[in-house]
Amino acid sequence: MMGWESIDTHAKQWIKEAGEKIRASFHQTLNIQTKSNANDLVTNIDQEVEQFFISKIKEAFPDHRIFGEEGFGDKIEDLAGVVWFLDPIDGTMNFIHQQRNFAISIGIFEDGIGKIGLVYDVVHDELYHAISGKGAFMNDEQIPSLKETSVNEAIIALNATWVMENKRIDHKLLIPLAKDARGTRSYGSAALELVYVAAGRMDAYISLRLSPWDYAGGVVIVEELGGFATNLKGEKLDYLTKDSVFVAKPGLHETILKEYLKEGKW
Ligand code: 2AM
Ligand code: CA
């Protein structure tokens, strides 16, 4: 078995190459299609970037499996061995509409345990990365560990969807938290929002029904810094199917869970 550092070196090289491809695509006409609903978008670039990673991973690490958003990877029904959670473009709507506020997200797990997290903000050339136990970085800069904070001093990443009538949850449940927090933000890319928590720019992130490739990479980075990542019930995240996601600084995670989330049916 090759060491994690070597896997990390390969992954970083590929993520930079993929970023170059995405930047080059800004001058091309995109082929845009919808998936599960009219706002769930995919482009030829999402698909090409996923296929690029899969060919690289399969060539270098034939025994690794890939759980990718666009479905070109493996059918993953268990987490045995090394699994790459791959989102070639997290924040596809932003990619299409804004050409910013999206990221490539990669989480590399062994037997269900996060080992490497990589989230690449392609437009800003900012690579957030961590190898479990070895610290977390933004490019070459080490990110300091997360410190405790209170709800009324916290900026919480929360999409307006969850505080207005919606088909997934009782929208009234999260209103008190949005009111009590210092502020709320929504960037439209789960991976970026997770690394913004890691970097201390926000204090917590809440979303419903994300897929493992949206959060696997970011969670490794947040946890490396002492942050907590669970679903909205406070349980361990599911990496085989969709789950709600609640990530926060230490202390704040416990407070929000106890005082704002415990009544909800998530
Ligand atoms: P995506 O861009 O890779 O699809 C948007 O609020 C965030 O939620 C993005 O990280 C987006 O990831 C994710 N998301 C997950 N499932 C989604 C869906 N069905 N439709 C739109 N965004 C989704
Ligand atoms: Ca995606």
Coordinates of C-alpha atoms and ligand atoms in Angstrom, one line a residue:
M1 CA 0.0 0.0 0.0
M2 CA 1.4 3.4 -1.0
G3 CA 1.7 6.0 1.7
W4 CA -0.9 8.8 2.1
E5 CA 1.7 11.4 1.3
S6 CA 2.3 9.9 -2.1
I7 CA -1.5 9.7 -2.7
D8 CA -1.8 13.3 -1.6
T9 CA 0.9 14.4 -4.0
H10 CA -0.8 12.7 -6.9
A11 CA -4.2 14.1 -6.0
K12 CA -2.9 17.7 -5.7
Q13 CA -1.2 17.5 -9.1
W14 CA -4.4 16.2 -10.7
I15 CA -6.6 18.8 -8.9
K16 CA -4.4 21.6 -10.3
E17 CA -4.5 20.1 -13.8
A18 CA -8.3 19.8 -13.5
G19 CA -8.5 23.5 -12.3
E20 CA -6.5 24.5 -15.4
K21 CA -9.1 22.7 -17.6
I22 CA -11.9 24.4 -15.9
R23 CA -10.4 27.8 -16.2
A24 CA -9.8 27.2 -19.9
S25 CA -13.5 26.2 -20.3
F26 CA -14.6 29.8 -19.4
H27 CA -13.9 30.7 -23.0
Q28 CA -16.0 27.8 -24.4
T29 CA -19.8 27.4 -24.8
L30 CA -21.1 25.0 -22.1
N31 CA -23.4 22.2 -22.7
I32 CA -25.8 22.5 -19.8
Q33 CA -28.3 19.8 -18.8
T34 CA -30.6 19.2 -15.8
K35 CA -30.6 16.2 -13.5
S36 CA -33.1 15.5 -10.6
N37 CA -34.9 18.8 -11.1
A38 CA -34.7 22.0 -13.1
N39 CA -32.2 23.6 -10.8
D40 CA -29.9 20.6 -10.5
L41 CA -27.5 21.2 -13.2
V42 CA -24.6 19.4 -14.9
T43 CA -22.3 20.5 -17.7
N44 CA -19.9 18.8 -20.1
I45 CA -17.1 20.2 -17.9
D46 CA -18.4 18.5 -14.7
Q47 CA -18.4 15.2 -16.7
E48 CA -15.1 15.7 -18.4
V49 CA -13.4 16.6 -15.1
E50 CA -14.8 13.6 -13.3
Q51 CA -13.6 11.3 -16.2
F52 CA -10.2 12.9 -16.1
F53 CA -9.8 12.1 -12.3
I54 CA -11.1 8.6 -12.8
S55 CA -8.6 7.8 -15.5
K56 CA -5.8 9.2 -13.4
I57 CA -6.8 7.4 -10.2
K58 CA -7.4 4.0 -12.0
E59 CA -4.1 4.2 -13.7
A60 CA -2.1 5.1 -10.5
F61 CA -4.1 3.2 -7.9
P62 CA -6.1 0.4 -9.6
D63 CA -7.4 -1.0 -6.3
H64 CA -8.9 2.4 -5.2
R65 CA -12.6 2.9 -5.8
I66 CA -14.3 6.2 -6.8
F67 CA -17.7 7.6 -5.7
G68 CA -18.3 10.5 -8.1
E69 CA -21.2 12.8 -8.5
E70 CA -21.6 12.3 -12.2
G71 CA -21.7 8.5 -12.0
F72 CA -18.6 7.6 -14.0
G73 CA -17.0 6.0 -11.0
D74 CA -17.8 2.8 -9.1
K75 CA -21.0 1.6 -7.6
I76 CA -20.3 2.1 -3.9
E77 CA -22.3 0.0 -1.5
D78 CA -19.7 -0.3 1.3
L79 CA -16.7 1.7 2.4
A80 CA -14.1 -1.1 2.5
G81 CA -10.6 -0.2 1.3
V82 CA -9.7 3.2 -0.2
V83 CA -12.6 5.2 -1.6
W84 CA -12.3 8.6 -3.3
F85 CA -15.4 10.9 -2.9
L86 CA -15.2 13.1 -5.9
D87 CA -17.2 16.2 -6.9
P88 CA -15.6 17.6 -10.1
I89 CA -17.5 20.9 -9.6
D90 CA -19.3 21.6 -6.3
G91 CA -21.5 24.6 -6.9
T92 CA -22.3 23.9 -10.6
M93 CA -25.0 26.6 -10.6
N94 CA -22.4 29.2 -9.6
F95 CA -19.9 27.8 -12.2
I96 CA -22.6 28.3 -14.9
H97 CA -24.0 31.7 -13.7
Q98 CA -21.0 33.3 -12.0
Q99 CA -17.7 31.5 -13.1
R100 CA -16.8 31.7 -9.4
N101 CA -17.9 30.3 -6.0
F102 CA -17.4 26.7 -7.0
A103 CA -14.7 24.1 -6.1
I104 CA -13.3 20.7 -6.9
S105 CA -13.9 18.5 -3.8
I106 CA -12.1 15.3 -3.0
G107 CA -12.2 13.2 0.2
I108 CA -10.1 10.1 0.3
F109 CA -11.2 7.6 2.9
E110 CA -9.9 4.2 4.1
D111 CA -12.4 1.8 5.6
G112 CA -14.8 4.7 6.2
I113 CA -12.2 6.9 7.9
G114 CA -11.2 10.2 6.3
K115 CA -7.5 10.4 5.5
I116 CA -7.2 13.2 2.9
G117 CA -9.4 16.2 2.2
L118 CA -8.8 18.5 -0.8
V119 CA -11.1 21.4 -1.8
Y120 CA -9.8 23.6 -4.6
D121 CA -11.2 27.1 -5.2
V122 CA -10.2 27.1 -8.9
V123 CA -10.8 30.7 -9.6
H124 CA -8.8 32.0 -6.7
D125 CA -6.2 29.2 -7.0
E126 CA -6.7 28.4 -3.3
L127 CA -6.2 24.8 -2.4
Y128 CA -7.5 23.8 1.1
H129 CA -5.9 20.5 2.1
A130 CA -5.4 18.2 5.0
I131 CA -3.9 14.8 5.7
S132 CA -5.5 13.4 8.8
G133 CA -3.2 14.1 11.8
K134 CA -0.8 16.3 9.9
G135 CA -2.5 19.7 10.0
A136 CA -4.7 21.6 7.5
F137 CA -3.5 24.2 5.1
M138 CA -4.6 26.8 2.6
N139 CA -2.0 26.6 -0.1
D140 CA 1.3 26.6 1.9
E141 CA -0.2 28.4 4.9
Q142 CA -1.1 26.3 8.0
I143 CA -4.7 27.0 9.2
P144 CA -4.9 27.5 13.0
S145 CA -7.2 25.2 15.1
L146 CA -10.7 26.3 15.6
K147 CA -11.7 28.1 18.8
E148 CA -15.0 28.1 20.6
T149 CA -17.5 30.8 20.0
S150 CA -21.1 31.6 21.0
V151 CA -24.2 31.7 18.8
N152 CA -24.6 35.5 19.0
E153 CA -21.1 36.0 17.7
A154 CA -21.4 33.3 15.0
I155 CA -21.8 33.6 11.3
I156 CA -23.8 30.6 10.1
A157 CA -23.9 29.4 6.6
L158 CA -27.5 28.7 5.9
N159 CA -29.4 28.7 2.6
A160 CA -32.7 30.7 2.6
T161 CA -34.4 27.6 1.3
W162 CA -34.4 26.1 4.8
V163 CA -36.1 29.1 6.5
M164 CA -38.9 29.4 4.0
E165 CA -41.6 26.8 3.2
N166 CA -40.0 23.8 1.6
K167 CA -40.7 20.2 1.0
R168 CA -38.0 18.7 3.3
I169 CA -38.3 20.3 6.7
D170 CA -40.6 22.4 8.9
H171 CA -39.2 25.8 7.9
K172 CA -40.0 27.4 11.3
L173 CA -37.4 25.2 13.0
L174 CA -34.3 27.0 11.9
I175 CA -35.7 30.6 12.2
P176 CA -34.6 31.1 15.9
L177 CA -31.1 30.1 15.0
A178 CA -31.0 32.5 12.1
K179 CA -32.4 35.2 14.4
D180 CA -29.9 34.7 17.2
A181 CA -26.8 34.3 15.1
R182 CA -24.7 37.4 14.3
G183 CA -25.3 36.8 10.6
T184 CA -26.1 34.2 8.0
R185 CA -24.4 33.6 4.7
S186 CA -25.0 31.3 1.7
Y187 CA -22.4 30.8 -1.0
G188 CA -24.0 27.9 -2.9
S189 CA -21.1 25.5 -2.7
A190 CA -21.1 23.1 0.2
A191 CA -17.4 22.3 -0.2
L192 CA -16.4 26.0 -0.1
E193 CA -18.7 26.7 2.9
L194 CA -17.1 23.8 4.8
V195 CA -13.6 25.2 4.2
Y196 CA -14.8 28.7 5.1
V197 CA -15.7 27.2 8.5
A198 CA -12.3 25.5 8.6
A199 CA -10.6 28.9 7.8
G200 CA -12.6 30.6 10.5
R201 CA -14.5 32.9 8.1
M202 CA -17.7 31.4 9.3
D203 CA -18.5 29.4 12.4
A204 CA -21.1 26.8 11.3
Y205 CA -22.7 25.3 8.3
I206 CA -26.1 23.7 8.0
S207 CA -27.7 22.0 5.0
L208 CA -30.2 19.3 4.2
R209 CA -29.9 16.4 1.8
L210 CA -26.3 16.7 0.6
S211 CA -24.4 13.8 -1.0
P212 CA -21.2 12.3 0.4
W213 CA -19.1 13.9 -2.4
D214 CA -20.3 17.3 -1.4
Y215 CA -19.0 17.0 2.2
A216 CA -16.3 14.3 2.4
G217 CA -13.4 16.5 1.5
G218 CA -14.4 19.5 3.5
V219 CA -15.2 17.4 6.6
V220 CA -11.7 15.9 6.7
I221 CA -10.3 19.5 6.7
V222 CA -12.7 20.8 9.4
E223 CA -12.2 17.8 11.7
E224 CA -8.4 18.2 11.4
L225 CA -8.8 21.6 12.9
G226 CA -11.0 20.5 15.8
G227 CA -14.4 21.3 14.3
F228 CA -17.3 18.8 14.5
A229 CA -19.2 17.4 11.6
T230 CA -22.5 15.4 12.1
N231 CA -25.9 15.3 10.6
L232 CA -28.6 17.5 12.1
K233 CA -29.5 14.8 14.6
G234 CA -26.0 14.9 15.9
E235 CA -25.2 11.5 14.5
K236 CA -22.1 10.4 12.5
L237 CA -22.4 11.4 8.8
D238 CA -23.5 8.8 6.3
Y239 CA -21.0 8.3 3.5
L240 CA -23.1 5.9 1.4
T241 CA -26.2 8.0 0.9
K242 CA -27.6 11.5 1.2
D243 CA -27.5 13.1 4.7
S244 CA -28.2 16.4 6.4
V245 CA -25.0 18.1 7.4
F246 CA -24.1 20.2 10.4
V247 CA -20.6 21.4 10.8
A248 CA -19.4 23.8 13.5
K249 CA -16.6 25.0 15.7
P250 CA -16.1 23.1 19.0
G251 CA -18.6 24.2 21.7
L252 CA -20.8 25.9 19.2
H253 CA -21.7 22.5 17.7
E254 CA -22.9 21.2 21.1
T255 CA -24.8 24.4 21.9
I256 CA -26.6 24.6 18.5
L257 CA -27.5 20.9 18.7
K258 CA -28.8 21.1 22.2
E259 CA -30.6 24.5 22.0
Y260 CA -31.8 24.7 18.4
L261 CA -31.8 21.3 16.6
K262 CA -33.0 18.8 19.2
E263 CA -36.7 19.3 18.5
G264 CA -36.5 18.9 14.8
K265 CA -37.3 15.8 12.7
W266 CA -34.4 16.0 10.3
Ligands
2AM1 P1 -23.5 20.6 -6.6 O1 -23.3 22.0 -7.2 O2 -22.2 19.8 -6.7 O3 -24.7 19.9 -7.1 C1 -25.9 24.3 -3.3 O4 -26.6 24.8 -2.2 C2 -25.0 23.2 -2.7 O5 -25.8 22.0 -2.5 C3 -23.9 22.7 -3.7 O6 -22.8 22.3 -2.9 C4 -24.6 21.6 -4.5 O7 -23.7 20.7 -5.0 C5 -25.4 20.9 -3.4 N1 -26.4 20.1 -3.8 C6 -26.6 18.8 -3.5 N2 -27.7 18.3 -4.0 C7 -28.2 19.2 -4.8 C8 -29.3 19.3 -5.7 N3 -30.1 18.2 -5.9 N4 -29.6 20.4 -6.4 C9 -28.8 21.5 -6.2 N5 -27.7 21.5 -5.4 C10 -27.4 20.4 -4.7
CA2 CA -21.1 18.7 -8.5

